[in-house]
């Protein structure tokens, strides 16, 4: 490494840590969980092995040139090695998802014994190393057969099929799994999949940016989201009636939560920010906590917003034991169109929201600046507006170009800043109970393929063996978790110096 590069990294770390109050793992509650995350399609690979059938992600990814998850990190075959890496790092929890089509290849009906055995073995391996499994039931990978049969999430039939899938998971894995998330980032899933056409099944109204073959951006996101809430509530009801008293687990729903802050101190921008929060947070959280959608959404959308029956409202209300938060970056909010640089492909949901969003840093979709205060603001808003629900931060991390750089100093800066923000929120009364770095290792990223990665372990995707190599962020997180690193400039600088002298492939 060149002397100037070493000096630059040294300077970055000094600047990054000089404004952070020192803290350690011991400053958090003893039962707080620190972990890392992946998802089935992004990590497992083995796409057509041992009885697994295609999901909508298989279909979608094979129609674009950003790669696919056919092999990914080969976690299906290398899970024991990865669990050992987690244990060596000191991870307290691991969040992963279950591939619906690996477990139930036809979407409903017979269980695939090889798929069942894989997840039992993975959970057993985690438990044997003292790592808490946090299972997400649905991470964007609907069985293609159900999509073909009735249209997936825009059809109420999905509620019954999802509940049956959840029932199998609770029955087979629930003795060893105490934390369940039903649906991953339901808000952005509904918008991206049914309004913007960016994720499968790729629905949107005709527009000049995305070539969607079907969809209606003004109605489908709200219909899909409605069915997600009902499916979540149905699975939650089943768990509480049939399994909770014996298994003693918790079940929740996760949402994507941008940090949102007024662009100026004007009253108009304050109103715009509250409106954005109603749409982006209240859309899911108002029903989950209070039983109905925000008044602002009902006024704006009218008949385009589905209506809960009285029975449905009661079932959805209180159906989440916790709220899962997916958070990466923060936007300023304004009413002024000229100021916006938010990359919107299609104007369904965002047009309805009626505000403009401005990046707090680089406007690139895959490179954003660390703004820990944004996450702290999200946690404070949820505390004040939604009865301070238990919260798990299920994804938070820093994207960087996927190359051979193991010295990911910006990621270390990012992670420690956000962990500090979580600690501040807890000290201010937030009932936040866990923090998961996305991602444990480099995975197939759903929008950028293999060009961008979040992993604390580098994966050589050109190597048939998918060799793993620790990055500086893995060493930092390990040191933080095992108590050898305090978040202070001196400890971090010493780690960086040590790492730069020893890291290699």
XYZ file of C-alpha atoms in Angstrom:
505
model
C 0.000 0.000 0.000
C 1.344 3.435 -0.891
C 2.278 5.783 1.990
C -0.247 8.388 0.819
C -3.036 5.770 0.826
C -2.112 4.734 4.365
C -2.150 8.359 5.477
C -5.522 8.937 3.814
C -7.116 5.936 5.548
C -5.579 7.067 8.841
C -7.074 10.525 8.343
C -10.519 9.133 7.435
C -10.624 7.036 10.576
C -9.509 9.920 12.786
C -12.157 12.221 11.324
C -14.814 9.527 11.467
C -14.225 8.575 15.073
C -13.299 11.883 16.632
C -16.955 12.904 16.804
C -18.198 9.582 18.220
C -18.491 9.113 21.969
C -16.615 5.958 22.924
C -18.808 2.941 23.651
C -18.487 -0.820 23.889
C -20.699 -3.867 23.464
C -21.267 -3.772 27.220
C -23.032 -0.413 26.950
C -25.952 -2.215 25.290
C -28.516 -4.301 27.182
C -27.263 -7.812 27.861
C -30.052 -9.417 25.809
C -29.554 -7.066 22.833
C -28.672 -9.087 19.731
C -25.869 -8.163 17.372
C -25.906 -10.139 14.162
C -25.575 -10.148 10.409
C -27.918 -11.061 7.586
C -28.401 -12.741 4.218
C -31.370 -14.060 2.243
C -31.980 -17.406 0.558
C -31.794 -16.415 -3.117
C -28.816 -14.158 -2.550
C -26.742 -16.595 -0.496
C -27.703 -20.210 -1.085
C -27.223 -20.846 -4.805
C -28.027 -24.466 -5.749
C -30.976 -23.014 -7.629
C -32.014 -26.242 -9.356
C -30.603 -28.796 -6.913
C -32.288 -31.248 -4.558
C -35.850 -30.497 -5.593
C -35.884 -26.713 -5.510
C -38.055 -25.139 -8.235
C -37.982 -21.598 -9.698
C -39.175 -18.563 -7.805
C -40.093 -15.234 -9.337
C -36.526 -14.100 -8.607
C -35.105 -16.868 -10.778
C -37.356 -15.792 -13.622
C -36.719 -12.090 -13.142
C -32.932 -12.266 -12.743
C -32.548 -14.442 -15.845
C -34.285 -11.789 -17.927
C -31.632 -9.131 -17.165
C -27.868 -8.920 -17.551
C -26.929 -8.246 -13.925
C -26.262 -11.886 -13.065
C -28.407 -14.269 -11.056
C -28.466 -16.380 -7.930
C -27.961 -19.763 -9.563
C -24.747 -20.258 -7.584
C -24.427 -17.017 -5.603
C -22.161 -17.658 -2.580
C -22.932 -21.393 -2.662
C -24.178 -21.159 0.914
C -26.263 -24.278 0.358
C -23.084 -26.335 0.215
C -20.848 -24.133 2.369
C -23.149 -23.266 5.249
C -20.960 -25.040 7.819
C -17.952 -22.960 6.803
C -20.034 -19.794 6.951
C -21.420 -20.615 10.391
C -17.859 -21.180 11.595
C -16.913 -17.741 10.241
C -19.878 -16.277 12.119
C -18.829 -18.018 15.321
C -15.228 -16.865 14.915
C -16.524 -13.325 14.425
C -18.581 -13.580 17.596
C -21.977 -13.097 15.970
C -24.820 -13.440 18.440
C -27.523 -13.884 15.779
C -27.874 -14.664 12.087
C -30.784 -13.533 9.976
C -31.603 -15.636 6.923
C -34.681 -16.474 4.893
C -36.267 -19.745 3.875
C -36.670 -20.433 0.171
C -40.350 -21.280 -0.237
C -39.656 -23.376 -3.344
C -36.822 -25.294 -1.685
C -39.123 -26.294 1.158
C -42.404 -26.688 -0.791
C -41.491 -26.912 -4.502
C -45.030 -26.486 -5.846
C -45.825 -23.591 -3.538
C -48.334 -25.756 -1.695
C -48.614 -29.438 -0.968
C -45.778 -31.926 -0.335
C -42.677 -30.886 1.563
C -39.303 -31.447 -0.099
C -37.347 -33.675 2.357
C -33.951 -32.433 1.145
C -34.974 -28.812 1.518
C -36.361 -29.532 4.977
C -33.125 -31.246 5.988
C -31.007 -28.310 4.780
C -32.799 -25.812 6.977
C -32.855 -28.155 9.961
C -29.112 -28.675 9.578
C -28.448 -24.940 9.177
C -30.456 -24.098 12.292
C -28.780 -26.906 14.234
C -25.349 -25.678 13.137
C -26.182 -22.131 14.268
C -27.517 -23.304 17.605
C -24.489 -25.524 18.243
C -22.279 -22.431 17.888
C -24.453 -20.318 20.175
C -25.903 -18.203 17.352
C -29.567 -17.194 17.489
C -31.403 -17.872 14.193
C -33.688 -15.033 13.077
C -35.802 -16.410 10.243
C -37.522 -14.404 7.523
C -40.270 -16.403 5.855
C -40.547 -14.331 2.695
C -37.719 -12.379 1.065
C -39.114 -11.573 -2.403
C -38.995 -15.167 -3.715
C -42.577 -16.232 -4.415
C -42.914 -19.634 -6.099
C -43.225 -19.008 -9.830
C -45.997 -21.599 -9.920
C -48.224 -19.433 -7.687
C -47.413 -16.320 -9.699
C -48.438 -18.151 -12.861
C -51.544 -19.648 -11.297
C -53.216 -16.576 -9.830
C -50.901 -13.544 -9.867
C -49.273 -13.880 -6.462
C -49.581 -10.989 -4.036
C -52.306 -9.102 -5.892
C -54.678 -12.031 -5.334
C -56.188 -12.828 -1.932
C -55.452 -16.520 -2.533
C -51.901 -15.743 -1.443
C -53.106 -15.361 2.157
C -54.055 -19.025 2.464
C -50.944 -20.311 0.696
C -48.586 -18.096 2.692
C -50.215 -19.159 5.955
C -49.829 -22.832 5.014
C -46.152 -22.244 4.190
C -45.675 -20.461 7.518
C -47.400 -23.348 9.305
C -44.832 -25.796 7.918
C -41.972 -23.548 9.031
C -43.362 -23.034 12.534
C -44.007 -26.768 12.950
C -40.658 -27.955 11.619
C -38.285 -25.266 12.907
C -40.102 -23.448 15.698
C -38.585 -25.365 18.600
C -35.227 -23.839 17.687
C -36.333 -20.503 16.165
C -37.585 -17.790 18.500
C -37.585 -14.833 16.106
C -39.725 -14.828 12.961
C -40.170 -12.083 10.387
C -43.055 -12.825 8.051
C -42.348 -10.508 5.097
C -39.172 -8.625 4.257
C -39.415 -4.820 3.889
C -43.067 -4.993 2.866
C -43.281 -1.297 1.951
C -40.498 -1.141 -0.610
C -41.446 -4.620 -1.849
C -44.919 -3.375 -2.752
C -43.569 -0.212 -4.395
C -40.670 -1.757 -6.318
C -42.485 -4.901 -7.447
C -45.917 -3.485 -8.252
C -45.348 0.227 -8.858
C -41.859 0.689 -10.284
C -41.220 -2.682 -11.968
C -37.739 -2.906 -10.435
C -38.150 -6.234 -8.654
C -40.174 -9.369 -9.457
C -42.771 -9.833 -10.723
C -41.905 -6.522 -12.387
C -45.332 -4.884 -12.588
C -45.876 -1.215 -13.446
C -47.902 1.050 -15.681
C -46.406 1.714 -19.124
C -43.625 4.295 -18.919
C -40.485 5.327 -20.762
C -38.052 3.989 -18.173
C -39.096 0.389 -17.461
C -40.568 -2.068 -19.951
C -43.292 -3.643 -17.819
C -45.533 -6.045 -19.697
C -48.315 -5.774 -17.141
C -49.402 -3.841 -14.071
C -51.114 -0.727 -12.763
C -48.894 1.521 -10.650
C -51.846 3.448 -9.234
C -53.571 0.441 -7.655
C -51.406 -2.681 -7.485
C -48.893 -1.500 -4.836
C -51.761 -0.827 -2.425
C -53.524 -4.088 -3.246
C -50.328 -6.129 -2.804
C -49.511 -4.358 0.462
C -53.036 -4.986 1.748
C -52.680 -8.695 1.062
C -49.245 -8.697 2.727
C -50.740 -7.246 5.887
C -53.558 -9.802 5.853
C -51.144 -12.667 5.152
C -48.871 -11.518 7.954
C -51.812 -11.224 10.341
C -53.069 -14.673 9.348
C -49.664 -16.278 9.947
C -49.318 -14.405 13.238
C -52.745 -15.576 14.398
C -51.849 -19.149 13.512
C -48.562 -18.933 15.415
C -50.201 -17.509 18.512
C -53.016 -20.061 18.513
C -50.993 -23.146 17.649
C -47.343 -22.683 18.568
C -46.494 -19.690 20.765
C -47.383 -21.182 24.140
C -44.982 -24.087 23.542
C -42.291 -22.491 21.384
C -42.335 -19.052 23.066
C -41.155 -17.147 20.021
C -41.983 -13.723 18.591
C -43.297 -12.797 15.167
C -43.081 -9.490 13.326
C -43.228 -7.690 9.976
C -40.425 -5.593 8.516
C -40.583 -2.316 6.609
C -38.051 -0.301 4.658
C -37.460 2.917 6.576
C -35.605 5.825 4.997
C -34.446 8.513 7.357
C -36.609 11.565 6.591
C -35.830 15.154 7.516
C -37.199 18.541 6.346
C -35.061 20.139 3.631
C -35.494 23.558 5.248
C -36.983 24.763 8.526
C -40.058 26.034 6.707
C -43.534 24.936 7.762
C -44.165 23.575 4.254
C -41.198 21.213 4.464
C -42.212 20.075 7.942
C -45.674 19.224 6.603
C -44.130 17.466 3.595
C -41.934 15.374 5.895
C -44.878 14.306 8.020
C -46.775 13.348 4.867
C -43.811 11.254 3.712
C -43.732 9.515 7.085
C -47.462 8.751 6.834
C -46.941 7.122 3.445
C -43.619 5.379 4.028
C -44.064 4.333 7.689
C -47.752 4.689 8.490
C -48.871 2.662 5.470
C -47.917 -0.541 7.318
C -47.455 0.573 10.912
C -50.815 2.333 11.385
C -52.726 -0.891 10.576
C -50.347 -3.004 12.678
C -50.612 -0.740 15.721
C -54.003 0.992 15.351
C -55.933 -1.165 12.871
C -56.314 1.138 9.846
C -54.421 3.145 7.234
C -53.344 6.755 7.855
C -56.047 9.352 7.258
C -53.713 11.164 4.852
C -53.494 8.093 2.628
C -57.240 7.503 2.726
C -57.923 11.102 1.707
C -55.404 11.015 -1.134
C -56.110 7.573 -2.571
C -59.850 7.251 -2.055
C -61.168 4.032 -3.581
C -57.694 2.985 -4.744
C -56.786 2.112 -1.161
C -58.303 -1.207 -0.048
C -60.508 -1.219 3.031
C -60.192 -3.499 6.056
C -63.359 -5.150 7.272
C -63.954 -4.799 11.000
C -62.767 -8.361 11.543
C -59.638 -7.821 9.410
C -58.815 -4.618 11.241
C -58.936 -6.422 14.572
C -56.795 -9.254 13.238
C -54.110 -6.955 11.793
C -54.040 -4.671 14.845
C -51.497 -5.977 17.327
C -50.377 -8.813 15.049
C -46.682 -7.890 15.272
C -44.711 -8.650 18.410
C -41.973 -6.438 16.962
C -41.250 -4.226 13.977
C -38.322 -5.069 11.722
C -36.531 -2.046 10.277
C -34.496 -2.050 7.068
C -32.478 1.176 6.981
C -29.586 2.363 4.848
C -29.780 6.079 4.159
C -31.564 9.378 4.745
C -33.354 11.878 2.501
C -34.384 15.469 2.933
C -38.042 16.120 2.131
C -39.536 19.178 0.454
C -42.475 20.403 -1.609
C -40.128 21.934 -4.193
C -39.814 19.778 -7.303
C -36.707 21.585 -8.535
C -34.688 20.388 -5.542
C -35.387 16.649 -5.882
C -32.820 14.135 -7.057
C -34.546 10.964 -5.879
C -34.282 8.335 -8.639
C -37.943 7.602 -9.396
C -38.608 5.489 -12.470
C -42.388 5.523 -12.360
C -44.651 7.971 -10.573
C -47.329 5.785 -8.904
C -46.685 5.705 -5.149
C -44.310 8.668 -5.121
C -46.715 10.827 -7.091
C -49.426 9.932 -4.585
C -47.109 10.793 -1.713
C -46.797 14.242 -3.273
C -43.409 15.283 -1.884
C -39.856 15.386 -3.202
C -36.845 13.631 -1.718
C -33.264 14.873 -1.830
C -30.261 12.687 -1.155
C -28.154 13.685 1.834
C -25.009 12.761 -0.092
C -24.089 10.971 -3.295
C -27.238 10.556 -5.379
C -26.121 7.133 -6.634
C -28.512 4.329 -5.779
C -25.630 2.150 -4.563
C -23.293 4.622 -2.880
C -24.587 6.718 -0.029
C -23.072 8.656 2.814
C -23.313 7.630 6.438
C -26.054 9.625 8.175
C -26.542 7.853 11.525
C -28.758 10.670 12.789
C -31.314 9.560 10.201
C -31.694 6.138 11.803
C -31.849 7.727 15.235
C -34.686 9.888 13.915
C -36.563 6.840 12.596
C -36.325 5.100 15.967
C -37.477 8.234 17.789
C -40.433 8.648 15.407
C -41.535 5.053 15.921
C -41.236 5.456 19.668
C -43.387 8.571 19.718
C -45.938 7.699 17.012
C -46.436 3.932 17.350
C -46.400 3.207 21.093
C -42.667 2.441 21.231
C -42.808 -1.032 19.660
C -39.986 -3.548 20.112
C -37.666 -3.070 17.123
C -35.033 -5.159 15.387
C -32.874 -3.386 12.829
C -32.730 -6.269 10.379
C -30.554 -4.657 7.720
C -28.045 -1.813 7.811
C -24.833 -1.614 5.844
C -22.578 0.127 3.385
C -22.412 -0.753 -0.337
C -19.056 -0.630 -2.050
C -17.839 -1.785 -5.435
C -17.129 -5.489 -5.388
C -13.426 -5.901 -6.030
C -10.390 -7.177 -4.222
C -10.311 -4.429 -1.599
C -10.355 -6.008 1.836
C -9.529 -2.659 3.432
C -13.165 -1.436 3.590
C -12.551 1.477 5.948
C -15.690 3.402 4.816
C -17.795 0.408 5.852
C -16.206 0.353 9.305
C -16.918 4.059 9.654
C -20.501 3.497 8.545
C -21.257 0.551 10.848
C -19.772 2.084 13.975
C -21.632 5.326 13.352
C -24.968 3.555 13.066
C -24.364 1.344 16.081
C -23.671 4.545 18.013
C -26.974 5.983 16.786
C -28.814 2.869 17.970
C -27.231 3.213 21.399
C -28.307 6.866 21.567
C -31.868 5.855 20.657
C -31.917 3.182 23.363
C -30.660 5.680 25.932
C -33.545 7.935 24.853
C -36.078 5.191 25.520
C -36.395 3.305 22.211
C -37.194 -0.378 22.697
C -34.673 -1.491 20.070
C -33.536 -5.051 20.697
C -31.174 -6.011 17.891
C -28.928 -4.811 15.071
C -28.007 -6.860 11.983
C -25.342 -5.843 9.496
C -26.196 -6.431 5.852
C -24.451 -8.543 4.882
C -22.524 -11.318 6.544
C -20.639 -12.034 3.307
C -20.759 -10.688 -0.242
C -23.951 -11.969 -1.874
C -25.832 -11.620 -5.123
C -27.319 -8.157 -4.736
C -30.856 -7.967 -6.045
C -30.472 -4.723 -7.997
C -26.752 -4.575 -8.763
C -25.826 -8.218 -9.205
C -22.161 -8.805 -8.427
C -20.825 -5.304 -9.113
C -21.682 -3.939 -5.673
C -21.396 -5.691 -2.329
C -22.098 -5.143 1.360
C -20.282 -8.131 2.835
C -17.924 -8.210 5.783
C -16.362 -11.230 4.081
C -15.177 -10.953 0.496
C -16.337 -13.716 -1.844
C -14.345 -14.428 -4.982
C -17.170 -15.091 -7.427
C -14.643 -16.048 -10.126
C -13.449 -18.935 -7.984
C -15.551 -22.119 -8.338
C -14.961 -22.656 -4.628
C -16.258 -19.160 -3.801
C -13.354 -18.496 -1.441
C -14.185 -16.247 1.521
C -11.720 -13.655 2.863
C -12.271 -11.358 5.867
C -12.425 -7.636 5.298
C -11.442 -4.996 7.830
C -15.140 -4.663 8.726
C -15.252 -8.327 9.824
C -12.223 -7.791 12.076
C -13.716 -4.591 13.489
C -17.138 -6.152 14.175
C -15.480 -9.155 15.800
C -13.357 -6.903 18.002
C -16.383 -4.858 18.982
C -18.434 -7.942 19.844
C -15.728 -9.685 21.854
C -14.777 -6.542 23.727
C -11.265 -5.976 22.406
C -12.276 -2.822 20.530
C -13.933 0.241 21.975
C -15.405 2.689 19.518
C -12.678 5.253 19.829
C -10.178 6.531 17.335
C -7.154 4.863 18.874
C -8.512 1.316 18.972
C -9.843 1.520 15.430
C -6.622 2.979 14.071
C -4.598 0.227 15.726
C -6.851 -2.399 14.156
C -6.496 -0.792 10.732
C -2.701 -0.770 11.023
C -2.635 -4.413 12.082
C -5.032 -5.428 9.334
C -3.182 -3.578 6.566
C -0.050 -5.519 7.409
C -1.668 -8.961 7.366
C -4.570 -8.990 4.923
C -4.234 -11.059 1.781
C -6.254 -13.462 -0.295
